Amino acid sequence: ILYVQNDDDDAFWKPLLKDAVTVKKNSGVIDTLVTANVGAGFLAVRHKYDTAIDLEKTPLFQLPVDVSFDSKVNVHMLIDEITYIIQLTAPLAKAKSLLSSEFEQGEQFRIPNLENSFMSSRLLAKHQGDMIRFNLYKRLKQMGHTGDFKLHSITVGNTSNKDYLLAGNGGNNAGSQYGLGRPRFLKSNSE
């Protein structure tokens, strides 16, 4: 029997799959620590907004991150009904889905891998460092996004199975960790 510690119930980030990760509150800017309980799966947490974030009014996006070399994750953002990615440490190849409600229905392993062109059309940025920060609204406009520019959820995790990553090969083994702060959305004149 796998013993799984209890998550902090009032943590901002929630496990995408209960018991796959443990979520613990931390002190400081990186206020959430995510730990893999098993060496397989998405290693994912999500925050779903009760009221969608209006990116036209608050276009500047900030997210503190601390991703170790053995954690392979990316940021998945559901904007209107489209999922976009900020690549952190996980590959984009050999993914059959992205981590949002756009893809979380039906049998995902019967569909082919998402094509490189599809993934590149969803890629907002590649990021290194401890603070993601850019004008999200401006980037979406550059990419040709149309719609209401409303962000509904943010999920941090992995869907790539390159070299059997979803089975824990090459990263995301039991005990792997990463840290997250709370996302902020600011007006452009507050930059």
Short mmCIF file of C-alpha atoms in Angstrom, two decimals:
data_model
loop_
_atom_site.label_atom_id
_atom_site.label_comp_id
_atom_site.label_asym_id
_atom_site.label_seq_id
_atom_site.Cartn_x
_atom_site.Cartn_y
_atom_site.Cartn_z
CA ILE A 1 0.00 0.00 0.00
CA LEU A 2 1.37 3.37 -1.00
CA TYR A 3 1.42 5.83 1.88
CA VAL A 4 0.68 9.34 0.69
CA GLN A 5 0.97 12.38 2.94
CA ASN A 6 -2.00 14.70 3.16
CA ASP A 7 -1.91 17.83 1.03
CA ASP A 8 -2.26 21.24 2.61
CA ASP A 9 -5.98 21.75 2.01
CA ASP A 10 -5.69 25.52 1.77
CA ALA A 11 -2.78 25.49 -0.70
CA PHE A 12 -3.26 27.62 -3.80
CA TRP A 13 -2.14 24.81 -6.15
CA LYS A 14 -4.12 21.54 -6.12
CA PRO A 15 -2.95 18.13 -7.38
CA LEU A 16 -4.26 17.32 -10.84
CA LEU A 17 -4.48 13.65 -9.83
CA LYS A 18 -5.04 13.13 -6.13
CA ASP A 19 -2.26 11.09 -4.48
CA ALA A 20 0.04 11.35 -7.52
CA VAL A 21 1.77 14.34 -5.92
CA THR A 22 1.92 15.87 -2.47
CA VAL A 23 1.37 19.62 -2.20
CA LYS A 24 2.85 21.40 0.81
CA LYS A 25 2.84 25.08 1.69
CA ASN A 26 6.25 26.69 1.90
CA SER A 27 7.42 30.06 3.21
CA GLY A 28 8.61 32.81 0.90
CA VAL A 29 7.87 33.72 -2.71
CA ILE A 30 7.93 30.04 -3.70
CA ASP A 31 5.03 29.21 -1.38
CA THR A 32 4.16 25.72 -2.68
CA LEU A 33 6.33 22.61 -2.87
CA VAL A 34 5.15 19.82 -5.19
CA THR A 35 6.60 16.32 -4.68
CA ALA A 36 6.06 13.27 -6.90
CA ASN A 37 4.72 10.32 -4.93
CA VAL A 38 5.33 7.79 -7.71
CA GLY A 39 7.80 7.76 -10.58
CA ALA A 40 5.20 8.03 -13.30
CA GLY A 41 2.50 10.34 -14.54
CA PHE A 42 2.05 14.06 -15.06
CA LEU A 43 3.63 15.45 -11.83
CA ALA A 44 0.96 18.12 -12.13
CA VAL A 45 -0.84 20.73 -10.07
CA ARG A 46 -3.53 23.18 -11.13
CA HIS A 47 -5.19 26.39 -10.08
CA LYS A 48 -8.61 27.05 -11.56
CA TYR A 49 -9.94 30.57 -11.24
CA ASP A 50 -13.49 31.08 -10.02
CA THR A 51 -13.64 34.23 -12.16
CA ALA A 52 -11.54 34.20 -15.32
CA ILE A 53 -8.59 36.60 -15.46
CA ASP A 54 -9.07 39.36 -18.05
CA LEU A 55 -5.71 39.50 -19.83
CA GLU A 56 -6.64 42.65 -21.71
CA LYS A 57 -6.96 44.54 -18.40
CA THR A 58 -4.09 42.81 -16.60
CA PRO A 59 -1.68 41.65 -19.32
CA LEU A 60 1.56 41.28 -17.36
CA PHE A 61 2.00 37.72 -16.12
CA GLN A 62 4.42 36.74 -13.34
CA LEU A 63 4.98 33.29 -11.88
CA PRO A 64 7.81 32.40 -9.48
CA VAL A 65 9.20 28.93 -10.25
CA ASP A 66 11.93 26.69 -8.86
CA VAL A 67 12.28 23.59 -11.00
CA SER A 68 15.11 21.16 -10.25
CA PHE A 69 16.97 19.29 -12.96
CA ASP A 70 15.13 16.03 -12.26
CA SER A 71 11.65 17.57 -12.53
CA LYS A 72 10.35 17.82 -16.09
CA VAL A 73 7.34 20.13 -16.23
CA ASN A 74 5.84 22.94 -18.33
CA VAL A 75 3.15 25.54 -17.69
CA HIS A 76 -0.20 24.94 -19.41
CA MET A 77 -2.63 27.87 -19.57
CA LEU A 78 -6.26 27.59 -20.64
CA ILE A 79 -7.12 30.89 -22.33
CA ASP A 80 -10.64 31.10 -23.73
CA GLU A 81 -10.92 27.49 -24.96
CA ILE A 82 -7.31 27.08 -26.14
CA THR A 83 -4.38 25.64 -24.21
CA TYR A 84 -1.03 27.41 -24.47
CA ILE A 85 2.35 26.30 -23.11
CA ILE A 86 5.33 27.94 -21.46
CA GLN A 87 8.15 25.43 -21.76
CA LEU A 88 10.22 25.04 -18.61
CA THR A 89 12.10 21.71 -18.43
CA ALA A 90 9.85 19.09 -20.05
CA PRO A 91 10.14 18.27 -23.74
CA LEU A 92 7.27 19.01 -26.10
CA ALA A 93 7.73 15.96 -28.34
CA LYS A 94 5.63 12.80 -28.07
CA ALA A 95 2.73 14.42 -26.23
CA LYS A 96 -0.81 13.20 -26.84
CA SER A 97 -2.49 15.96 -24.88
CA LEU A 98 -1.98 19.16 -22.95
CA LEU A 99 -3.02 19.69 -19.35
CA SER A 100 -6.35 21.49 -19.56
CA SER A 101 -10.04 20.78 -19.90
CA GLU A 102 -9.62 21.20 -23.68
CA PHE A 103 -7.94 17.77 -23.73
CA GLU A 104 -9.25 16.05 -20.61
CA GLN A 105 -12.02 14.04 -22.15
CA GLY A 106 -12.16 10.70 -23.93
CA GLU A 107 -9.40 8.17 -24.42
CA GLN A 108 -6.21 10.15 -24.99
CA PHE A 109 -3.88 7.27 -25.76
CA ARG A 110 -5.79 6.36 -28.90
CA ILE A 111 -4.93 9.63 -30.58
CA PRO A 112 -1.59 10.15 -32.32
CA ASN A 113 1.19 12.30 -30.91
CA LEU A 114 0.56 16.00 -31.31
CA GLU A 115 2.48 17.30 -34.31
CA ASN A 116 5.42 19.67 -33.91
CA SER A 117 3.54 22.36 -35.84
CA PHE A 118 0.59 22.05 -33.44
CA MET A 119 2.85 22.32 -30.41
CA SER A 120 4.74 25.32 -31.83
CA SER A 121 1.43 27.10 -32.49
CA ARG A 122 0.62 26.74 -28.77
CA LEU A 123 4.09 27.69 -27.43
CA LEU A 124 4.00 31.07 -25.69
CA ALA A 125 7.63 31.04 -24.56
CA LYS A 126 10.60 28.96 -23.50
CA HIS A 127 11.71 29.96 -20.04
CA GLN A 128 14.73 29.54 -17.80
CA GLY A 129 15.20 31.15 -14.42
CA ASP A 130 13.21 31.65 -11.26
CA MET A 131 10.57 34.16 -12.44
CA ILE A 132 8.40 33.88 -15.52
CA ARG A 133 7.48 37.42 -16.51
CA PHE A 134 6.11 38.77 -19.76
CA ASN A 135 3.19 40.58 -21.38
CA LEU A 136 0.84 37.68 -21.97
CA TYR A 137 -1.81 39.69 -23.83
CA LYS A 138 0.77 41.12 -26.25
CA ARG A 139 2.26 37.67 -26.91
CA LEU A 140 -1.17 36.17 -27.58
CA LYS A 141 -1.96 38.98 -30.04
CA GLN A 142 1.36 38.30 -31.83
CA MET A 143 0.35 34.65 -32.12
CA GLY A 144 -2.98 35.59 -33.72
CA HIS A 145 -5.19 34.65 -30.77
CA THR A 146 -8.72 35.97 -31.02
CA GLY A 147 -11.41 35.80 -28.41
CA ASP A 148 -12.10 37.33 -25.03
CA PHE A 149 -8.53 36.89 -23.68
CA LYS A 150 -9.82 35.25 -20.50
CA LEU A 151 -7.55 32.90 -18.59
CA HIS A 152 -9.43 30.10 -16.80
CA SER A 153 -6.74 27.85 -15.34
CA ILE A 154 -3.02 27.28 -15.01
CA THR A 155 -1.59 23.77 -14.75
CA VAL A 156 2.06 22.92 -14.20
CA GLY A 157 3.08 19.41 -15.23
CA ASN A 158 4.22 17.15 -18.05
CA THR A 159 2.45 15.34 -20.91
CA SER A 160 5.47 14.39 -23.02
CA ASN A 161 6.35 10.71 -23.20
CA LYS A 162 9.67 11.27 -24.97
CA ASP A 163 11.99 8.43 -23.91
CA TYR A 164 9.14 7.12 -21.68
CA LEU A 165 9.13 10.21 -19.45
CA LEU A 166 5.54 9.50 -18.33
CA ALA A 167 6.87 6.26 -16.85
CA GLY A 168 9.52 8.18 -14.91
CA ASN A 169 12.43 7.50 -17.26
CA GLY A 170 14.79 10.48 -17.36
CA GLY A 171 12.94 12.55 -14.78
CA ASN A 172 9.90 12.88 -12.55
CA ASN A 173 10.88 9.94 -10.37
CA ALA A 174 9.30 9.43 -6.96
CA GLY A 175 10.58 12.22 -4.73
CA SER A 176 11.17 14.71 -7.56
CA GLN A 177 10.15 18.21 -6.53
CA TYR A 178 9.49 21.66 -7.85
CA GLY A 179 8.35 24.88 -6.25
CA LEU A 180 5.78 27.44 -7.35
CA GLY A 181 4.67 30.82 -6.18
CA ARG A 182 1.34 32.45 -6.87
CA PRO A 183 0.75 33.83 -10.35
CA ARG A 184 0.20 37.56 -10.59
CA PHE A 185 -1.51 39.54 -13.32
CA LEU A 186 -0.65 43.22 -13.43
CA LYS A 187 -1.67 46.26 -15.44
CA SER A 188 0.86 47.17 -18.12
CA ASN A 189 1.70 50.55 -16.55
CA SER A 190 2.78 48.78 -13.32
CA GLU A 191 5.73 47.12 -15.05
#
